[in-house]
GROMACS .gro file of C-alpha atoms in nm:
model
  250
    1MET     CA    1  -1.739  -2.733   1.301
    2LEU     CA    2  -1.882  -2.342   1.331
    3ARG     CA    3  -2.194  -2.288   1.136
    4ASP     CA    4  -2.059  -2.015   0.916
    5ARG     CA    5  -1.739  -2.251   0.821
    6ARG     CA    6  -2.029  -2.526   0.757
    7HIS     CA    7  -2.199  -2.327   0.533
    8GLU     CA    8  -1.895  -2.215   0.338
    9MET     CA    9  -1.809  -2.584   0.295
   10ILE     CA   10  -2.136  -2.676   0.155
   11VAL     CA   11  -2.148  -2.409  -0.077
   12ARG     CA   12  -1.842  -2.505  -0.203
   13ILE     CA   13  -1.925  -2.890  -0.220
   14VAL     CA   14  -2.245  -2.818  -0.411
   15ARG     CA   15  -2.106  -2.552  -0.636
   16SER     CA   16  -1.810  -2.769  -0.771
   17GLU     CA   17  -1.939  -3.122  -0.721
   18GLY     CA   18  -2.305  -3.074  -0.805
   19PRO     CA   19  -2.603  -3.187  -0.636
   20ALA     CA   20  -2.552  -3.348  -0.301
   21THR     CA   21  -2.797  -3.557  -0.068
   22VAL     CA   22  -2.828  -3.463   0.327
   23GLU     CA   23  -2.684  -3.796   0.420
   24ALA     CA   24  -2.342  -3.708   0.204
   25LEU     CA   25  -2.298  -3.401   0.331
   26ALA     CA   26  -2.372  -3.503   0.702
   27GLU     CA   27  -2.114  -3.769   0.661
   28ARG     CA   28  -1.848  -3.528   0.468
   29LEU     CA   29  -1.889  -3.251   0.755
   30ASP     CA   30  -1.940  -3.509   1.034
   31ALA     CA   31  -2.251  -3.317   1.133
   32SER     CA   32  -2.618  -3.481   1.184
   33PRO     CA   33  -2.894  -3.473   0.866
   34ALA     CA   34  -3.109  -3.247   1.083
   35THR     CA   35  -2.813  -2.970   1.115
   36ILE     CA   36  -2.720  -3.027   0.744
   37ARG     CA   37  -3.138  -2.984   0.665
   38ARG     CA   38  -3.134  -2.660   0.858
   39ASP     CA   39  -2.788  -2.535   0.715
   40LEU     CA   40  -2.962  -2.600   0.348
   41VAL     CA   41  -3.299  -2.412   0.431
   42GLN     CA   42  -3.074  -2.106   0.540
   43LEU     CA   43  -2.838  -2.105   0.251
   44HIS     CA   44  -3.165  -2.157   0.005
   45ASP     CA   45  -3.329  -1.857   0.167
   46ASP     CA   46  -3.002  -1.642   0.111
   47GLY     CA   47  -2.985  -1.760  -0.235
   48LEU     CA   48  -2.686  -1.940  -0.207
   49LEU     CA   49  -2.806  -2.261  -0.348
   50ARG     CA   50  -3.137  -2.458  -0.427
   51ARG     CA   51  -3.298  -2.694  -0.157
   52VAL     CA   52  -3.445  -2.989  -0.311
   53TYR     CA   53  -3.611  -3.303  -0.175
   54GLY     CA   54  -3.332  -3.494  -0.008
   55GLY     CA   55  -3.069  -3.249  -0.062
   56ALA     CA   56  -2.929  -2.957  -0.249
   57MET     CA   57  -2.853  -2.839  -0.595
   58PRO     CA   58  -2.624  -2.538  -0.730
   59ILE     CA   59  -2.778  -2.226  -0.878
   60ASP     CA   60  -2.662  -2.140  -1.198
   61GLU     CA   61  -2.442  -1.851  -1.124
   62ARG     CA   62  -2.296  -1.771  -1.478
   63ASP     CA   63  -2.297  -1.409  -1.586
   64ASP     CA   64  -2.525  -1.284  -1.874
   65PRO     CA   65  -2.380  -1.083  -2.121
   66PHE     CA   66  -2.350  -0.726  -2.065
   67VAL     CA   67  -2.626  -0.636  -2.338
   68ASP     CA   68  -2.861  -0.876  -2.196
   69VAL     CA   69  -2.827  -0.741  -1.850
   70ALA     CA   70  -2.834  -0.379  -1.961
   71ALA     CA   71  -3.188  -0.430  -2.131
   72VAL     CA   72  -3.337  -0.522  -1.773
   73ARG     CA   73  -3.522  -0.299  -1.602
   74GLY     CA   74  -3.392  -0.016  -1.799
   75ALA     CA   75  -3.614   0.248  -1.653
   76GLU     CA   76  -3.537   0.223  -1.291
   77LYS     CA   77  -3.163   0.199  -1.336
   78ASP     CA   78  -3.198   0.538  -1.516
   79ARG     CA   79  -3.351   0.661  -1.201
   80ILE     CA   80  -3.102   0.522  -0.978
   81ALA     CA   81  -2.827   0.635  -1.217
   82GLN     CA   82  -2.956   1.023  -1.260
   83ARG     CA   83  -2.966   1.012  -0.835
   84CYS     CA   84  -2.631   0.908  -0.846
   85ALA     CA   85  -2.512   1.167  -1.093
   86GLU     CA   86  -2.651   1.448  -0.859
   87MET     CA   87  -2.446   1.340  -0.576
   88ILE     CA   88  -2.114   1.411  -0.760
   89LYS     CA   89  -1.984   1.767  -0.742
   90ASP     CA   90  -1.765   1.911  -1.034
   91GLU     CA   91  -1.398   1.843  -1.016
   92GLU     CA   92  -1.422   1.515  -0.835
   93THR     CA   93  -1.262   1.202  -0.902
   94ILE     CA   94  -1.498   0.949  -0.975
   95LEU     CA   95  -1.463   0.556  -0.998
   96LEU     CA   96  -1.708   0.371  -1.194
   97ASP     CA   97  -1.743  -0.027  -1.138
   98ILE     CA   98  -1.830  -0.240  -1.460
   99GLY     CA   99  -2.197  -0.308  -1.383
  100THR     CA  100  -2.480  -0.190  -1.600
  101THR     CA  101  -2.624   0.071  -1.391
  102ALA     CA  102  -2.267   0.235  -1.327
  103HIS     CA  103  -2.241   0.273  -1.696
  104ARG     CA  104  -2.595   0.457  -1.692
  105VAL     CA  105  -2.432   0.674  -1.460
  106ALA     CA  106  -2.184   0.758  -1.662
  107SER     CA  107  -2.436   0.889  -1.947
  108TYR     CA  108  -2.553   1.177  -1.702
  109LEU     CA  109  -2.196   1.277  -1.673
  110ARG     CA  110  -2.159   1.445  -1.998
  111GLY     CA  111  -2.058   1.815  -2.017
  112ARG     CA  112  -1.899   1.813  -1.659
  113PRO     CA  113  -1.543   1.875  -1.545
  114LEU     CA  114  -1.453   1.546  -1.378
  115THR     CA  115  -1.219   1.249  -1.354
  116VAL     CA  116  -1.338   0.958  -1.431
  117VAL     CA  117  -1.165   0.647  -1.364
  118THR     CA  118  -1.307   0.277  -1.468
  119SER     CA  119  -1.251  -0.063  -1.592
  120SER     CA  120  -1.538  -0.065  -1.787
  121LEU     CA  121  -1.508  -0.034  -2.183
  122ALA     CA  122  -1.879   0.035  -2.193
  123VAL     CA  123  -1.829   0.374  -1.992
  124LEU     CA  124  -1.524   0.395  -2.218
  125GLU     CA  125  -1.719   0.418  -2.519
  126GLU     CA  126  -1.983   0.636  -2.320
  127LEU     CA  127  -1.735   0.898  -2.231
  128GLN     CA  128  -1.447   0.883  -2.473
  129ASP     CA  129  -1.530   1.201  -2.661
  130GLU     CA  130  -1.642   1.416  -2.357
  131GLU     CA  131  -1.358   1.685  -2.370
  132ASP     CA  132  -1.429   1.808  -2.020
  133ILE     CA  133  -1.387   1.456  -1.849
  134GLN     CA  134  -1.048   1.316  -1.811
  135LEU     CA  135  -1.097   0.967  -1.859
  136ILE     CA  136  -0.852   0.722  -1.685
  137MET     CA  137  -0.873   0.342  -1.797
  138LEU     CA  138  -0.746   0.060  -1.586
  139GLY     CA  139  -0.524  -0.167  -1.731
  140GLY     CA  140  -0.617  -0.569  -1.727
  141MET     CA  141  -0.724  -0.882  -1.889
  142VAL     CA  142  -1.031  -0.811  -2.108
  143ARG     CA  143  -1.375  -1.000  -2.031
  144ARG     CA  144  -1.526  -0.954  -2.350
  145ASP     CA  145  -1.891  -1.073  -2.272
  146TYR     CA  146  -1.901  -0.829  -1.972
  147ARG     CA  147  -1.692  -0.543  -2.144
  148SER     CA  148  -1.453  -0.491  -1.847
  149LEU     CA  149  -1.092  -0.528  -1.752
  150VAL     CA  150  -0.967  -0.749  -1.461
  151GLY     CA  151  -0.687  -0.921  -1.291
  152PHE     CA  152  -0.379  -0.830  -1.094
  153LEU     CA  153  -0.291  -0.534  -1.340
  154THR     CA  154  -0.614  -0.375  -1.275
  155GLU     CA  155  -0.559  -0.420  -0.896
  156ASP     CA  156  -0.216  -0.261  -0.914
  157ASN     CA  157  -0.352   0.038  -1.099
  158LEU     CA  158  -0.603   0.098  -0.834
  159ARG     CA  159  -0.355   0.097  -0.568
  160GLN     CA  160  -0.227   0.434  -0.740
  161ILE     CA  161  -0.566   0.608  -0.752
  162LYS     CA  162  -0.748   0.783  -0.492
  163ALA     CA  163  -1.115   0.846  -0.553
  164ASP     CA  164  -1.358   1.074  -0.406
  165ARG     CA  165  -1.648   0.838  -0.451
  166LEU     CA  166  -1.735   0.510  -0.626
  167PHE     CA  167  -2.014   0.387  -0.771
  168LEU     CA  168  -2.018   0.006  -0.696
  169GLY     CA  169  -2.251  -0.242  -0.868
  170THR     CA  170  -2.360  -0.592  -0.756
  171SER     CA  171  -2.506  -0.919  -0.830
  172GLY     CA  172  -2.709  -0.935  -0.515
  173VAL     CA  173  -2.756  -0.805  -0.171
  174ARG     CA  174  -2.811  -1.061   0.099
  175PRO     CA  175  -3.027  -1.005   0.399
  176GLY     CA  176  -2.774  -0.811   0.643
  177GLY     CA  177  -2.646  -0.620   0.369
  178HIS     CA  178  -2.373  -0.828   0.221
  179VAL     CA  179  -2.285  -0.713  -0.135
  180MET     CA  180  -2.228  -1.041  -0.347
  181ASP     CA  181  -2.090  -1.103  -0.689
  182THR     CA  182  -2.137  -1.385  -0.943
  183THR     CA  183  -1.799  -1.397  -1.050
  184VAL     CA  184  -1.479  -1.455  -0.818
  185VAL     CA  185  -1.258  -1.258  -1.097
  186GLU     CA  186  -1.408  -0.944  -1.025
  187VAL     CA  187  -1.420  -0.958  -0.641
  188PRO     CA  188  -1.053  -0.837  -0.609
  189VAL     CA  189  -1.104  -0.556  -0.846
  190LYS     CA  190  -1.439  -0.440  -0.640
  191ARG     CA  191  -1.240  -0.472  -0.320
  192ALA     CA  192  -0.937  -0.257  -0.457
  193MET     CA  193  -1.220  -0.022  -0.583
  194ILE     CA  194  -1.356   0.028  -0.245
  195ALA     CA  195  -1.009   0.082  -0.074
  196ALA     CA  196  -0.905   0.345  -0.334
  197SER     CA  197  -1.243   0.562  -0.249
  198ASP     CA  198  -1.343   0.834   0.005
  199GLN     CA  199  -1.695   0.715  -0.043
  200VAL     CA  200  -1.853   0.412  -0.183
  201VAL     CA  201  -2.187   0.434  -0.297
  202LEU     CA  202  -2.374   0.094  -0.371
  203VAL     CA  203  -2.623   0.115  -0.686
  204ALA     CA  204  -2.857  -0.164  -0.654
  205ASP     CA  205  -3.213  -0.199  -0.846
  206VAL     CA  206  -3.496  -0.440  -0.690
  207GLY     CA  207  -3.378  -0.742  -0.882
  208LYS     CA  208  -3.072  -0.725  -0.674
  209PHE     CA  209  -3.242  -0.815  -0.352
  210PRO     CA  210  -3.145  -1.091  -0.301
  211GLY     CA  211  -2.997  -1.119  -0.661
  212THR     CA  212  -2.732  -1.385  -0.702
  213GLY     CA  213  -2.383  -1.446  -0.630
  214MET     CA  214  -2.167  -1.660  -0.378
  215ALA     CA  215  -1.865  -1.463  -0.376
  216ARG     CA  216  -1.865  -1.210  -0.104
  217VAL     CA  217  -1.760  -0.850  -0.191
  218CYS     CA  218  -1.794  -0.663   0.128
  219GLY     CA  219  -2.058  -0.595   0.437
  220PRO     CA  220  -2.230  -0.299   0.498
  221GLU     CA  221  -1.970  -0.164   0.714
  222ASP     CA  222  -1.762  -0.085   0.411
  223LEU     CA  223  -2.066   0.121   0.258
  224ASP     CA  224  -2.137   0.512   0.287
  225VAL     CA  225  -2.450   0.519   0.096
  226ILE     CA  226  -2.667   0.266  -0.122
  227VAL     CA  227  -2.936   0.403  -0.416
  228THR     CA  228  -3.202   0.183  -0.482
  229ASN     CA  229  -3.561   0.147  -0.585
  230ALA     CA  230  -3.646  -0.119  -0.340
  231PRO     CA  231  -3.829  -0.006  -0.061
  232GLY     CA  232  -4.006  -0.329  -0.016
  233ASP     CA  233  -3.685  -0.492   0.132
  234GLN     CA  234  -3.726  -0.331   0.481
  235ALA     CA  235  -3.544  -0.612   0.674
  236THR     CA  236  -3.191  -0.522   0.429
  237LEU     CA  237  -3.240  -0.158   0.429
  238THR     CA  238  -3.279  -0.168   0.785
  239ALA     CA  239  -2.974  -0.364   0.872
  240MET     CA  240  -2.782  -0.116   0.602
  241ARG     CA  241  -2.912   0.189   0.820
  242GLU     CA  242  -2.784   0.009   1.152
  243ALA     CA  243  -2.457  -0.006   1.001
  244GLY     CA  244  -2.417   0.384   0.937
  245VAL     CA  245  -2.520   0.350   0.560
  246GLU     CA  246  -2.728   0.625   0.395
  247VAL     CA  247  -3.033   0.456   0.205
  248ILE     CA  248  -3.150   0.678  -0.087
  249THR     CA  249  -3.477   0.537  -0.254
  250VAL     CA  250  -3.583   0.651  -0.626
   0.00000   0.00000   0.00000
């Protein structure tokens, strides 16, 4: 079994069945205990599970409610959001993802002649009274705790959209530049947003390195720009630059 496939199976087993021993994983995956131990070290370093004595445990990947997440590192998110708003030109069509930093981007767009497309109810509340902004809401099923719309209707709506820029949120950015999310149901929507946009801008504060999330949204090759305040994570940012991503630090 190839290493990447083995890693995928280990994460799936631990997340779905709970703590697992090295011996049990070795037997199920037809691998040696030494190989499994190396796998667990790598998966622990990547933030995909928690390595413990004799085996591994799952990381709690449940989303926190939107209002709780929004209160974390607020000033830092504001600096990122303000820099993102400076990138936008009047009359552009902008896609805003559901994250709390993307919501803060919306707060810097008031009074500007733009078209804003979003699945975020928080962005709707932020911009609904702005007469200069043409606001387009994507349909879908409501995720109340995270104030977003998801599902096949959301994805279908995105197939009818072409945006100049997407401001994409993330739960975590892995070493190597892979963008992750904590909730599988959000991933198809994020991928559809990427496909619908001419430029993809990842917004990621320092807490997203490595952050959380087992579901892969995209790789660095799908990004054009990252706006961040995490200059300390040089290995990840270097991988981004090598993939052709413009790195903007604030």
